Structure formats: structure tokens, C-alpha cells
Short mmCIF file of C-alpha atoms in Angstrom, two decimals:
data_model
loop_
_atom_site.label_atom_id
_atom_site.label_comp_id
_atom_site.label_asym_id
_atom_site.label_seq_id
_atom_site.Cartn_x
_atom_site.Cartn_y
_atom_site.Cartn_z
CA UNK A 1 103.51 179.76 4.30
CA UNK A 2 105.24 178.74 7.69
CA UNK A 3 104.95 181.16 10.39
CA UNK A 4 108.03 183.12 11.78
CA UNK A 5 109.82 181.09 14.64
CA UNK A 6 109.99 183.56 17.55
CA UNK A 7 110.09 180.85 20.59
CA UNK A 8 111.74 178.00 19.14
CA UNK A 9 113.26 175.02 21.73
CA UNK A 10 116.62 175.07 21.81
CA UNK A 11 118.27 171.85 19.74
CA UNK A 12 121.20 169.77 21.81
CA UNK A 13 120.50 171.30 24.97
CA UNK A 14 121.65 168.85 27.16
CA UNK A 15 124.86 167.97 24.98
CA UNK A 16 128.18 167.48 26.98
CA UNK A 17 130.45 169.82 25.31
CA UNK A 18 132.71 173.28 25.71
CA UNK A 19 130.93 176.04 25.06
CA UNK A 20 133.77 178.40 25.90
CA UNK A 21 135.35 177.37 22.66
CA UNK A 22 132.53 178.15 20.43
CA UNK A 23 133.29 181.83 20.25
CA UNK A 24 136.30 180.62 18.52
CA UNK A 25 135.48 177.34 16.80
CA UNK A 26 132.48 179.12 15.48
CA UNK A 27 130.56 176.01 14.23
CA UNK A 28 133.90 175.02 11.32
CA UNK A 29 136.97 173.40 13.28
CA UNK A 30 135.39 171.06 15.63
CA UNK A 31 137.60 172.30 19.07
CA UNK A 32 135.47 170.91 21.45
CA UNK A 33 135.72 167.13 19.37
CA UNK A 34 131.88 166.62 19.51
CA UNK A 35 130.17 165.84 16.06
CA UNK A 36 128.17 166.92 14.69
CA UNK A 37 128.61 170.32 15.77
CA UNK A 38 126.44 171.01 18.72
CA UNK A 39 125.80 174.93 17.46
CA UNK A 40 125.27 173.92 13.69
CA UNK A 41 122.47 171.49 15.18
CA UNK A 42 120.63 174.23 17.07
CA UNK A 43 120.75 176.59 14.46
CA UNK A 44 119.91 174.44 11.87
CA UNK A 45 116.66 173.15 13.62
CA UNK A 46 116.07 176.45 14.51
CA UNK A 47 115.83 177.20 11.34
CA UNK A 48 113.88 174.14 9.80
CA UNK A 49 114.38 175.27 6.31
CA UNK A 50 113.24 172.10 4.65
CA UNK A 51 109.81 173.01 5.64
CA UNK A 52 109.98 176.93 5.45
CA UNK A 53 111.56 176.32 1.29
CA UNK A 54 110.62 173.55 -0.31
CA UNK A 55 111.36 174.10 -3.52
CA UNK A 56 113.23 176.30 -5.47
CA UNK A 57 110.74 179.67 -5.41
CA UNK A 58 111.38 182.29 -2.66
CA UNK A 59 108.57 184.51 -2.06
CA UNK A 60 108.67 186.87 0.84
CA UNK A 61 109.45 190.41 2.21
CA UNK A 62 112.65 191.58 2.54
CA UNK A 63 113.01 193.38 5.74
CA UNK A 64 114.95 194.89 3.63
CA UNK A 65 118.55 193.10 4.24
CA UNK A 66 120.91 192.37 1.42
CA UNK A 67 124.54 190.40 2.38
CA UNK A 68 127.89 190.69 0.17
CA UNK A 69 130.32 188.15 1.35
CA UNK A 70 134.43 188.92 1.18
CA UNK A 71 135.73 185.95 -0.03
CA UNK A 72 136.92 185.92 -3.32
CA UNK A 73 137.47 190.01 -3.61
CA UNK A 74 137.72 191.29 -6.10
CA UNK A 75 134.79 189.01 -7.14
CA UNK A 76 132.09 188.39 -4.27
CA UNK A 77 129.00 186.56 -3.62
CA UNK A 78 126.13 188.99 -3.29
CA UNK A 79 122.44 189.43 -3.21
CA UNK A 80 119.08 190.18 -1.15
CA UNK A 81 118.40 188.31 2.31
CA UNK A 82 114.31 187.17 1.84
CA UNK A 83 112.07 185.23 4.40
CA UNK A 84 109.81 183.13 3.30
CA UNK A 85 106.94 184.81 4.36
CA UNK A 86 105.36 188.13 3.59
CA UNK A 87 104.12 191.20 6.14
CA UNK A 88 105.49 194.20 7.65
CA UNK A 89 106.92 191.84 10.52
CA UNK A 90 110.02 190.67 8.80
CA UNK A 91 111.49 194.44 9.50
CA UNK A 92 111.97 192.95 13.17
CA UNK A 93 114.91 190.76 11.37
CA UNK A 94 116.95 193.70 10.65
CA UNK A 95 116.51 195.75 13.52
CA UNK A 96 118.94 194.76 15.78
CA UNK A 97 118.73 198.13 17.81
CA UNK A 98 115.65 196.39 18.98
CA UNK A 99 117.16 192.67 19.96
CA UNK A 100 119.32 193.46 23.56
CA UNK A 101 115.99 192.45 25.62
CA UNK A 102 115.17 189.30 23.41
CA UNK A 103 116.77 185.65 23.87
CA UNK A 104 119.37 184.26 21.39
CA UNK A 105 117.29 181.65 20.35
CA UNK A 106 114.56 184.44 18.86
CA UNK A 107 117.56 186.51 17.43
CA UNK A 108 118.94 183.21 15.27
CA UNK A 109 115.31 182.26 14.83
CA UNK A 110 114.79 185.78 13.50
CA UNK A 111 117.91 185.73 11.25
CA UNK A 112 117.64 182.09 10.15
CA UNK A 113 114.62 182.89 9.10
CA UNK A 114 116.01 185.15 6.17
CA UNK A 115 117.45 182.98 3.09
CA UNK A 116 120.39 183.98 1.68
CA UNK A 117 120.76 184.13 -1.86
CA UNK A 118 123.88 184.95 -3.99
CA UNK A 119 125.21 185.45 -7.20
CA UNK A 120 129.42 185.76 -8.17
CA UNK A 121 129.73 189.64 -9.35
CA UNK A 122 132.85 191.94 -9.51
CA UNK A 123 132.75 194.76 -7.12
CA UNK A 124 132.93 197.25 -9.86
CA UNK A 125 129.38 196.08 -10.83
CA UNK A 126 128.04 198.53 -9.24
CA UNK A 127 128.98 201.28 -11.62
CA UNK A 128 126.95 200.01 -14.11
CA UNK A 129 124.70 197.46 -12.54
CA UNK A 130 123.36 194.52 -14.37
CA UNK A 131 119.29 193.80 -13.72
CA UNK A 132 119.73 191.45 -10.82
CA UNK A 133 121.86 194.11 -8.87
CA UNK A 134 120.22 197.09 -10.08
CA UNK A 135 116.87 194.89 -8.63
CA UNK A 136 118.59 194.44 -5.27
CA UNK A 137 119.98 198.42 -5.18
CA UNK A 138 116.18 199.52 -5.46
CA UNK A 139 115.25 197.37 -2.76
CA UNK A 140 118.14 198.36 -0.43
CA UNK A 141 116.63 201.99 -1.24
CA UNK A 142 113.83 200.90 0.87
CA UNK A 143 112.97 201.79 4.34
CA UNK A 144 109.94 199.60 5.41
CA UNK A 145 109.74 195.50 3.84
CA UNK A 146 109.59 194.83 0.20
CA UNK A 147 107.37 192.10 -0.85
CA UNK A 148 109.78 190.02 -3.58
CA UNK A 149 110.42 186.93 -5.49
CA UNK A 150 113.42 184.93 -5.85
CA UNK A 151 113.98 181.82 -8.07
CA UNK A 152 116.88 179.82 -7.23
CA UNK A 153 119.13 177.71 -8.92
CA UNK A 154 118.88 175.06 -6.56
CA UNK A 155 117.09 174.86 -2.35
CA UNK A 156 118.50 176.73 0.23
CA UNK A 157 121.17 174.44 2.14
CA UNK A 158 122.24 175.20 6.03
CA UNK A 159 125.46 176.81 6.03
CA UNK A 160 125.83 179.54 8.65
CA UNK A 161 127.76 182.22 8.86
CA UNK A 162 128.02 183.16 13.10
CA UNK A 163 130.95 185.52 12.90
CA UNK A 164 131.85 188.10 15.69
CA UNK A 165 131.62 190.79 13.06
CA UNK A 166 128.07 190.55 11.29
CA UNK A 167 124.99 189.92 11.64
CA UNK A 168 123.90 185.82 11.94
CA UNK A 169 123.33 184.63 8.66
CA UNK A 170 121.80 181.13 8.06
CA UNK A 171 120.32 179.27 5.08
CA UNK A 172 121.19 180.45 1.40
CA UNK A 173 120.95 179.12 -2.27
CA UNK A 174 122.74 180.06 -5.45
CA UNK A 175 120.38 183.04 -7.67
CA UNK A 176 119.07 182.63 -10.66
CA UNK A 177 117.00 185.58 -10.97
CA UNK A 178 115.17 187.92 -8.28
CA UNK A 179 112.40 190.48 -8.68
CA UNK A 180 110.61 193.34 -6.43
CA UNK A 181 106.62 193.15 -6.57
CA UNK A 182 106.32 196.12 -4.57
CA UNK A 183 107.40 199.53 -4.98
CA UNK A 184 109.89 200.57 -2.63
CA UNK A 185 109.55 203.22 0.47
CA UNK A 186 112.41 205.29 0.12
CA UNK A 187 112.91 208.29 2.50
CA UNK A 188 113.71 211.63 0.08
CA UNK A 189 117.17 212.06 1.40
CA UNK A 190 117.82 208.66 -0.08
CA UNK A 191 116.79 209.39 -3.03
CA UNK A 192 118.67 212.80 -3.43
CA UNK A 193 121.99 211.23 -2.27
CA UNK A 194 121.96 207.97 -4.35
CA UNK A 195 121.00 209.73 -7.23
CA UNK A 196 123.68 212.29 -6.61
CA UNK A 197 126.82 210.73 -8.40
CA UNK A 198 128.94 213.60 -8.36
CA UNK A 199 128.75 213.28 -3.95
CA UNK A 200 131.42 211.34 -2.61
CA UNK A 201 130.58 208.69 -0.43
CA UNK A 202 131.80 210.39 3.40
CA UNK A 203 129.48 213.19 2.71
CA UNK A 204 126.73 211.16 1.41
CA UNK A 205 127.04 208.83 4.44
CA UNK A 206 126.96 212.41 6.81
CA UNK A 207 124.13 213.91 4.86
CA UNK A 208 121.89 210.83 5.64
CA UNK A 209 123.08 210.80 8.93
CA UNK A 210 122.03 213.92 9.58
CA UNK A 211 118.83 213.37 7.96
CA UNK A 212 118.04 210.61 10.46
CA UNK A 213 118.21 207.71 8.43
CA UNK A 214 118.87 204.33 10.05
CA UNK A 215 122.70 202.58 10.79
CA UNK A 216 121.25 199.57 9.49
CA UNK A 217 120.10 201.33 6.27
CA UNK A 218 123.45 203.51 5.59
CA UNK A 219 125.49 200.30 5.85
CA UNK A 220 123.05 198.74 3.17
CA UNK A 221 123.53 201.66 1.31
CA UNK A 222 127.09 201.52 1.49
CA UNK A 223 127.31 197.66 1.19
CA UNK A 224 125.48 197.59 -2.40
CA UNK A 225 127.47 200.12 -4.18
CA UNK A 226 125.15 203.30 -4.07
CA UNK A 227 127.00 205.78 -2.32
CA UNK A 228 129.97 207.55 -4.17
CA UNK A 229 130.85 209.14 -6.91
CA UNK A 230 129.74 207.54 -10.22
CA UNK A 231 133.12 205.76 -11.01
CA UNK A 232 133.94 205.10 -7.67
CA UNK A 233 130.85 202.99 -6.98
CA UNK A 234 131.61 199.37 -5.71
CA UNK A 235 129.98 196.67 -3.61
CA UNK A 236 131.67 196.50 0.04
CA UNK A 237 131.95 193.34 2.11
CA UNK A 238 129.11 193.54 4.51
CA UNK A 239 131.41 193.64 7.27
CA UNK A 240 133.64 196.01 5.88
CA UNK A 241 130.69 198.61 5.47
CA UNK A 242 129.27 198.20 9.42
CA UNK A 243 132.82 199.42 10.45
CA UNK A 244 133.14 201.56 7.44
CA UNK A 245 130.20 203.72 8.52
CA UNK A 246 131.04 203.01 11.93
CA UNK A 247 134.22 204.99 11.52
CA UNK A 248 133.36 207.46 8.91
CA UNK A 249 130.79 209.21 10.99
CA UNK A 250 132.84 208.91 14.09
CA UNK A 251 135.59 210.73 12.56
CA UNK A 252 132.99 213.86 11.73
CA UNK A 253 132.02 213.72 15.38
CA UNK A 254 135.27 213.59 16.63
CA UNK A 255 136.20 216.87 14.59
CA UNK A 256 132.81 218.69 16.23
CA UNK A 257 133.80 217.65 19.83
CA UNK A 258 137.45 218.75 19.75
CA UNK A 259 135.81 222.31 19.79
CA UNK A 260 133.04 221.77 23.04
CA UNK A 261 134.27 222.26 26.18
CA UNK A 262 135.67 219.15 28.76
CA UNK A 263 132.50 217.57 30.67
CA UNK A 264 132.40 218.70 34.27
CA UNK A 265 131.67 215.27 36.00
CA UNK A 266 133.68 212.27 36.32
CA UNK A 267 130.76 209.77 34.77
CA UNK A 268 130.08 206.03 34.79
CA UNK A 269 127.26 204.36 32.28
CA UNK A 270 127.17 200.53 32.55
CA UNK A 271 124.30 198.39 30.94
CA UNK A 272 124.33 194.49 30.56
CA UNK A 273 122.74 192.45 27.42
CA UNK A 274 123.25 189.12 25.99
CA UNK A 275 125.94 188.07 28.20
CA UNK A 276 127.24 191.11 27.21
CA UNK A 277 128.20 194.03 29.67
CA UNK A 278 129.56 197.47 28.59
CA UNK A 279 130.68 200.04 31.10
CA UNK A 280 131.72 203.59 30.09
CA UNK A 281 133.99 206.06 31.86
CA UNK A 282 134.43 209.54 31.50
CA UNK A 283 136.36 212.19 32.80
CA UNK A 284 136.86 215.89 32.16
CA UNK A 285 139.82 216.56 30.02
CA UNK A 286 140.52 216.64 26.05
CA UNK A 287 139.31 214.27 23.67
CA UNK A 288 140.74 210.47 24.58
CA UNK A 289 139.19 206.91 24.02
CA UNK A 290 140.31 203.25 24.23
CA UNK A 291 138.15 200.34 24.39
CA UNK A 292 138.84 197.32 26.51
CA UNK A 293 137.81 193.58 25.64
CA UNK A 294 138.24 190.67 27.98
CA UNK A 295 136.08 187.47 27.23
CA UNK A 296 135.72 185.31 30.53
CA UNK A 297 137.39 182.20 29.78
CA UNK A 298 140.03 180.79 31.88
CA UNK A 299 141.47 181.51 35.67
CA UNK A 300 142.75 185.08 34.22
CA UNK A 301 141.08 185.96 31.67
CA UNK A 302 143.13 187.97 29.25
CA UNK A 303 141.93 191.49 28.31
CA UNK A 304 143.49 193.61 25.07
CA UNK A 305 143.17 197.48 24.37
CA UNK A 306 143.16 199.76 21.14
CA UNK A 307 143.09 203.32 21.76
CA UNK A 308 143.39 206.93 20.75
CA UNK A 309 144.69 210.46 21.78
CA UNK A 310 143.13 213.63 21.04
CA UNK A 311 143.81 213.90 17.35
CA UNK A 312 142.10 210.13 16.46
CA UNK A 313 144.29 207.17 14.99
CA UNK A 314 145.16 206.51 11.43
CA UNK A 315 145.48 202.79 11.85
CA UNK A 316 143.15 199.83 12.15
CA UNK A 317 142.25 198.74 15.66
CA UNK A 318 143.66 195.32 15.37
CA UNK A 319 142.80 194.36 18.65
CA UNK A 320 139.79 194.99 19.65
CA UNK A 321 138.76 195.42 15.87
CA UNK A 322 135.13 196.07 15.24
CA UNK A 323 133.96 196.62 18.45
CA UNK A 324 136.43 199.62 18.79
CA UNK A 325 134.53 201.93 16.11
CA UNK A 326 131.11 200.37 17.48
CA UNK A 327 131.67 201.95 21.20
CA UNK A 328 133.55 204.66 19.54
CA UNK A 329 130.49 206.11 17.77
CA UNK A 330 127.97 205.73 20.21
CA UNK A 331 130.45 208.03 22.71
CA UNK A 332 130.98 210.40 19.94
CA UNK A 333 127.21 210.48 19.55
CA UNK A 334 126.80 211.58 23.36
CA UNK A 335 129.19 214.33 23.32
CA UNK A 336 128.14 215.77 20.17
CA UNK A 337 124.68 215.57 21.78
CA UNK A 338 126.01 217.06 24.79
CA UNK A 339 128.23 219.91 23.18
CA UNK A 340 131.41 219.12 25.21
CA UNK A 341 134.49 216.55 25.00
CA UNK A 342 136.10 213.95 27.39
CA UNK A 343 138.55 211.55 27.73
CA UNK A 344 136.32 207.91 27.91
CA UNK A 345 137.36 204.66 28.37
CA UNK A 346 135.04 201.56 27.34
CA UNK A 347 135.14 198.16 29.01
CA UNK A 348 133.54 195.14 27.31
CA UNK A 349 133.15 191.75 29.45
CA UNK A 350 132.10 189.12 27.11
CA UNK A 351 130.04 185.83 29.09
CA UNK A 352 131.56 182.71 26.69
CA UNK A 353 128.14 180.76 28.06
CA UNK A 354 126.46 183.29 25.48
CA UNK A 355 128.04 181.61 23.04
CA UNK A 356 126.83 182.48 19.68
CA UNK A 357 128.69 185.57 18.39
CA UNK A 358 126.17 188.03 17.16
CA UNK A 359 128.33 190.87 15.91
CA UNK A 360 129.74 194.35 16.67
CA UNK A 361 126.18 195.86 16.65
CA UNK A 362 125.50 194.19 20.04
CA UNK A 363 128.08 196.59 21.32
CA UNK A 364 126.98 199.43 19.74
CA UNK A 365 123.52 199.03 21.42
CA UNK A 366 124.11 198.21 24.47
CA UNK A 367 126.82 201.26 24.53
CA UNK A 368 123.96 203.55 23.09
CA UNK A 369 121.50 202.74 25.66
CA UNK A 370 123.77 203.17 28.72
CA UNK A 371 124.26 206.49 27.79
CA UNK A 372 120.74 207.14 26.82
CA UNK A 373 120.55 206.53 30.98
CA UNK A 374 121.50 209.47 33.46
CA UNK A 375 124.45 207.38 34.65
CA UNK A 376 126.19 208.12 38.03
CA UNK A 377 128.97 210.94 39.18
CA UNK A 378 131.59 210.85 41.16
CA UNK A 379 133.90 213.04 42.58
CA UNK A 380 136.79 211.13 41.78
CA UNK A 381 137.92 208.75 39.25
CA UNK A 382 138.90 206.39 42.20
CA UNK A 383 135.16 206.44 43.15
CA UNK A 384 134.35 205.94 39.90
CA UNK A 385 136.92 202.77 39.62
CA UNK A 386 134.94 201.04 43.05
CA UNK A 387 131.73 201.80 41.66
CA UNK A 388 133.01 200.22 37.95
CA UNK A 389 134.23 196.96 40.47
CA UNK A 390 130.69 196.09 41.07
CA UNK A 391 129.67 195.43 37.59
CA UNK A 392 132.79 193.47 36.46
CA UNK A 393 133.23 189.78 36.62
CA UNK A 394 137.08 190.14 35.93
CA UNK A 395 139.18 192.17 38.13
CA UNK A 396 138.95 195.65 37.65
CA UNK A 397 142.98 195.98 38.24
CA UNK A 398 143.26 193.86 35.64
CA UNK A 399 141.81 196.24 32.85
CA UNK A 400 143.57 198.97 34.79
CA UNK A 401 147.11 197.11 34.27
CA UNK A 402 146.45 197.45 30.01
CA UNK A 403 144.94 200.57 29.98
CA UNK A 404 146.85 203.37 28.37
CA UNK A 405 144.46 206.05 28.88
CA UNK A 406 143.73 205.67 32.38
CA UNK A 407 147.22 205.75 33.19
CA UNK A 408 147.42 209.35 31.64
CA UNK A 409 144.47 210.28 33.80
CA UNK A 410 146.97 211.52 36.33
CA UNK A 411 144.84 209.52 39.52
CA UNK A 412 146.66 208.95 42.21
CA UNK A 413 145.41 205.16 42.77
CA UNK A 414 147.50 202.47 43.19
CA UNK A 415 146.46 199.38 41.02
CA UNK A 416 146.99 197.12 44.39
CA UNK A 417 144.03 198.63 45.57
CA UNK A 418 141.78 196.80 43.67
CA UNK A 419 143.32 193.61 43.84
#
């Protein structure tokens, strides 16, 4: 059985291409004209699946991590995510609250690792689930790995999916059938709330929220059709559930802090991951958030801005997207932690060297553990803003020109002072 690939040597390293354009390319359209592509390569001998699967049987532990696709919808490709080797280790591969100090070569070696097999199956499957799903619901019941077998239709071929959204996904293989040899460790309040089908799904999603279970395991949960009411019961695109949950328990939050009192510091939390750095400010004053994005490419790099007043938004954030409700919650989290309310603005400052886009969770992470910190207080937003300076690449005056919330601040700051 080959052994997990935790230090692998990067493929292509010293290839002349643009890896500012991967973030955007993302391995399928060939923008920076080198072939083959350069991060296919990597991740592909990263992965070395000819050796890890060579044949058609799949036996491993499941971390447990199942993937539903969203092409095709109503009809999707769905089914378990299984290594091909067994041990409580493989949980590491869905635990990405536990990735911001590891490289990017051991988080695709840790996802590439995982084979992803499908079957085509109408989203309304899940209301009465045929064997192969109802196999893959009672593993996504589990919280610890679930050793498993898998026979395929055919071997596992190479064909990413790197998308800003999800999680990496690598190899995968049509499903022919797929069994658990292990019972599965479910947690009690799973249990109750699955079984419950007269619960709707928001406060089945709160109850287990509540009840400490995992992110990771509420958007399985929600991904494989198990929350809801019995009728209502559908598989969700994997990416639609992360912001789904995302957003559905930062709207409960939001309703708890409107009532707390307005923080009595001006505050500043910054921590940097994965070419990734996330500041957060917050003043005293009612409920507020927006969330700035601004990837470094270019002589002025361009940021964008979604944002909300005091009573939420009803519409999609379609600029910032995911990330919004990923920075959203982990704020929410704070101040519901904290009893009180504040107006907070996020900035996100993406490094395009770090070119592999790892999804909205890396935001959501690095957001949670800045404010897990004691972070620093100012007297004044403007001291705030000079401190903020320090741990921006871009010009802070340049986030300051498309924010909407701090302009409602009140400050007294002119933008040329930060020029």
C-alpha cells in the first residue's frame, strides 16, 4: 500500500512561465502558452496515482470526505473521496483548519492523495436513496476515518479540480459499487438531527452547531442530502454547501449580536498564511461588515468590495463571492463570543506566487485565528489605518478609495494621507 506523500519535490520547478495567471487559467485554458500545463504536471506527479491505484479496487479510509460536483444540475456526479491507504491519518486530508502552517505541496499531496469517485444521480436522490448513496450518507455520518472499499468501473485518471471555491480535488474514476467495512463514529447530535425528518435544514445546521460539531462535517452533512425535511432532502454542489453553511449560521449570529452592546476599542487582528494575509478592523458602532479582495498582480492592483449594513444583505456577494460569508462567520463568531457588536471591515491580500487556489476555507482560518489572538487597540481609527499600512503590500489608500463602510465611519482622515 503506498505511503501518504507528505514532502513530495515539487514537479517543473524551474519552468519559465507566468504564474500570476494561474489563479485564473487554473490548469484548463493554457494563458501563459506553455504545454503541458506547468500546474497539471506538479500536481499530477504529486500525486503519482499510477502507483498509489493500480487497478480498479480502492481500498482505504475515508477521512471521511465525499464531493458532489455542479455540472449537469439537476443531475450531478457524486460519491465518497477514498485514499488508498488505511489508518486514522487520512483525517489530516480533511482538516483544513489544521493546513495554514503546512506547505502547498503537502496540502495537494494530502488532497491528491484522496481518489475521487462518482456516479450520475438526480439531486432528489436523496429522498429516497438508492444503496450506493445511502452507503456514502452513513459514512458522511462519521466523525473519525471509515475504513471502505470501492470498485471502479475503470482506474482513476488525473483530472484536477483547483478552483478558488473548494477544496483541491485530484484523481477520480467512474463507480461501480462502494461499501463501508467499518461501522461509522457518529457523534449523538448527528444522529438525532439526520434522523429527524420533520427538522428543517437551518435549524438542523444550528443545532449541530451548537453541539460543536465540525464546519467540515456540517457541510458534508449538508452536501449529501441529510439535513431537511424528508421531501425536501437533496444533494448540494459541494461548493454550494461550504457557503451555504457559511451563511446560514452567520445569519443566526448576526440576529444575536444586533442585541450586545458596540465594542469599546477600535481593534486590528492581522495574520498571514499561504500567501495569504487577512487583516480585520473593528470599531465601536452598530452592526456593519464588508470584505475587501485585492490579488497582487499588476502595477495597481485592483481591489473589489461586497458589503453590508446593520440589517445583513439579501443578495449574493458577487464580488468577493465565497470569501465574503467565509470572513463573515468567523467575525460573527467573535462577537457572539464576545457578547457585543461592531462595525468590521476585512481586507484580503492574495500573493499570485502562491499560485494554486485552495478555496474559501483558507480565509476562514486564517480570519479565525487572528481573532483567536489579543490583537492591538487604538485610540483612533487613523491609528488603526497606519498600523493596518504595515501589513499590506498594496496601498492602504487604495482599499480605503472602495470601501463603503469606512467611509461611513465618520474619521476625519484624508485618503492623501496614506498615499
Amino acid at each position: 500500500m503506498p505511503q501518504l506523500l507528505l514532502d513530495p519535490t515539487p514537479a517543473h520547478k524551474h519552468m519559465s512561465y507566468d504564474e500570476r495567471v494561474c489563479s485564473v487559467c487554473m490548469g484548463h485554458r493554457a494563458l501563459c502558452g506553455v504545454r503541458p500545463c506547468p500546474l497539471v504536471m506538479r500536481a499530477k506527479a504529486i500525486a503519482n496515482i499510477e502507483q498509489a491505484v493500480p487497478g480498479t479496487s480502492l481500498e482505504g479510509s475515508s477521512p471521511p470526505s465525499v464531493f458532489v460536483g455542479s455540472y449537469g444540475y439537476p443531475k450531478v456526479l457524486a460519491g465518497p473521496l477514498v485514499p488508498p491507504v488505511r489508518g486514522s491519518e487520512t483525517a489530516l486530508m480533511e482538516r483544513p483548519d489544521l493546513w495554514l502552517d503546512k506547505t502547498l505541496d503537502q496540502i495537494l499531496a494530502l488532497r491528491f492523495s484522496l481518489i475521487r469517485t462518482k456516479r450520475p444521480l438526480p439531486v432528489d436522490a436523496a429522498i429516497d436513496p438508492p444503496r450506493l448513496l445511502a452507503e456514502t450518507q452513513t459514512m458522511a455520518l462519521s466523525e473519525t476515518p471509515t475504513a471502505s472499499e470501492a470498485t471502479l468501473l475503470k482506474r482513476p485518471q488525473f483530472t484536477a479540480i483547483i478552483s478558488s471555491k473548494t477544496l483541491p480535488i485530484g484523481p477520480s474514476a467512474p463507480l461501480h459499487s462502494f461499501q463501508l467495512e467499518d461501522n461509522p463514529s457518529v457523534p449523538k447530535a448527528v444522529n438525532r438531527v439526520t434522523s429527524d425528518t420533520d427538522l428543517k435544514a437551518v435549524p438542523g445546521v444550528m443545532t449541530l452547531f451548537r453541539e460543536g460539531i465540525s464546519q467540515q462535517h456540517l457541510t458534508r452533512l449538508f452536501s449529501v442530502g441529510l439535513l431537511g425535511t424528508k421531501r425536501t432532502r437533496k444533494l448540494v454542489p459541494t461548493e454550494w454547501s461550504i457557503t451555504a453553511v457559511d451563511d446560514i449560521i452567520g445569519r443566526r449570529l448576526h440576529r444575536e449580536v444586533l442585541q450586545y452592546e458596540w465594542v469599546s476599542d477600535i481593534m486590528l487582528f492581522v495574520d498571514h498564511a499561504l500567501g495569504n494575509t487577512v487583516a480585520i478592523l473593528m470599531n465601536p458602532g452598530p452592526w456593519e461588515f464588508e470584505a475587501l479582495e485585492c490579488w497582487l498582480t499588476g502595477p495597481r492592483p485592483h481591489v473589489i468590495s461586497d458589503y453590508e449594513y446593520t440589517h445583513g444583505r439579501k443578495e449574493y456577494a458577487k464580488a468577493v463571492v465565497g470569501a465574503y460569508y467565509a470572513t463573515r462567520l468567523p467575525v460573527l463568531e467573535y462577537l457572539s463570543e464576545q457578547r457585543r457588536q461592531a462595525s468590521a471591515i476585512v481586507f484580503m491580500e492574495i500573493d499570485p506566487k502562491r499560485w494554486v487556489p485552495l478555496g474559501v476555507w483558507r480565509f476562514r482560518e486564517i480570519a479565525r485565528r487572528a481573532l483567536s489572538g489579543s490583537g492591538k487597540s487604538f485610540s483612533t481609527t487613523e491609528e488603526a489605518i497606519e498600523d493596518l499600512a504595515t501589513h499590506l503590500r498594496n496601498p492602504v489608500a487604495s482599499y480605503l478609495e472602495k470601501s463603503i463602510i469606512y467611509r461611513s465611519l465618520g474619521t476625519q482622515t484624508r485618503l492623501t494621507e496614506f498615499f
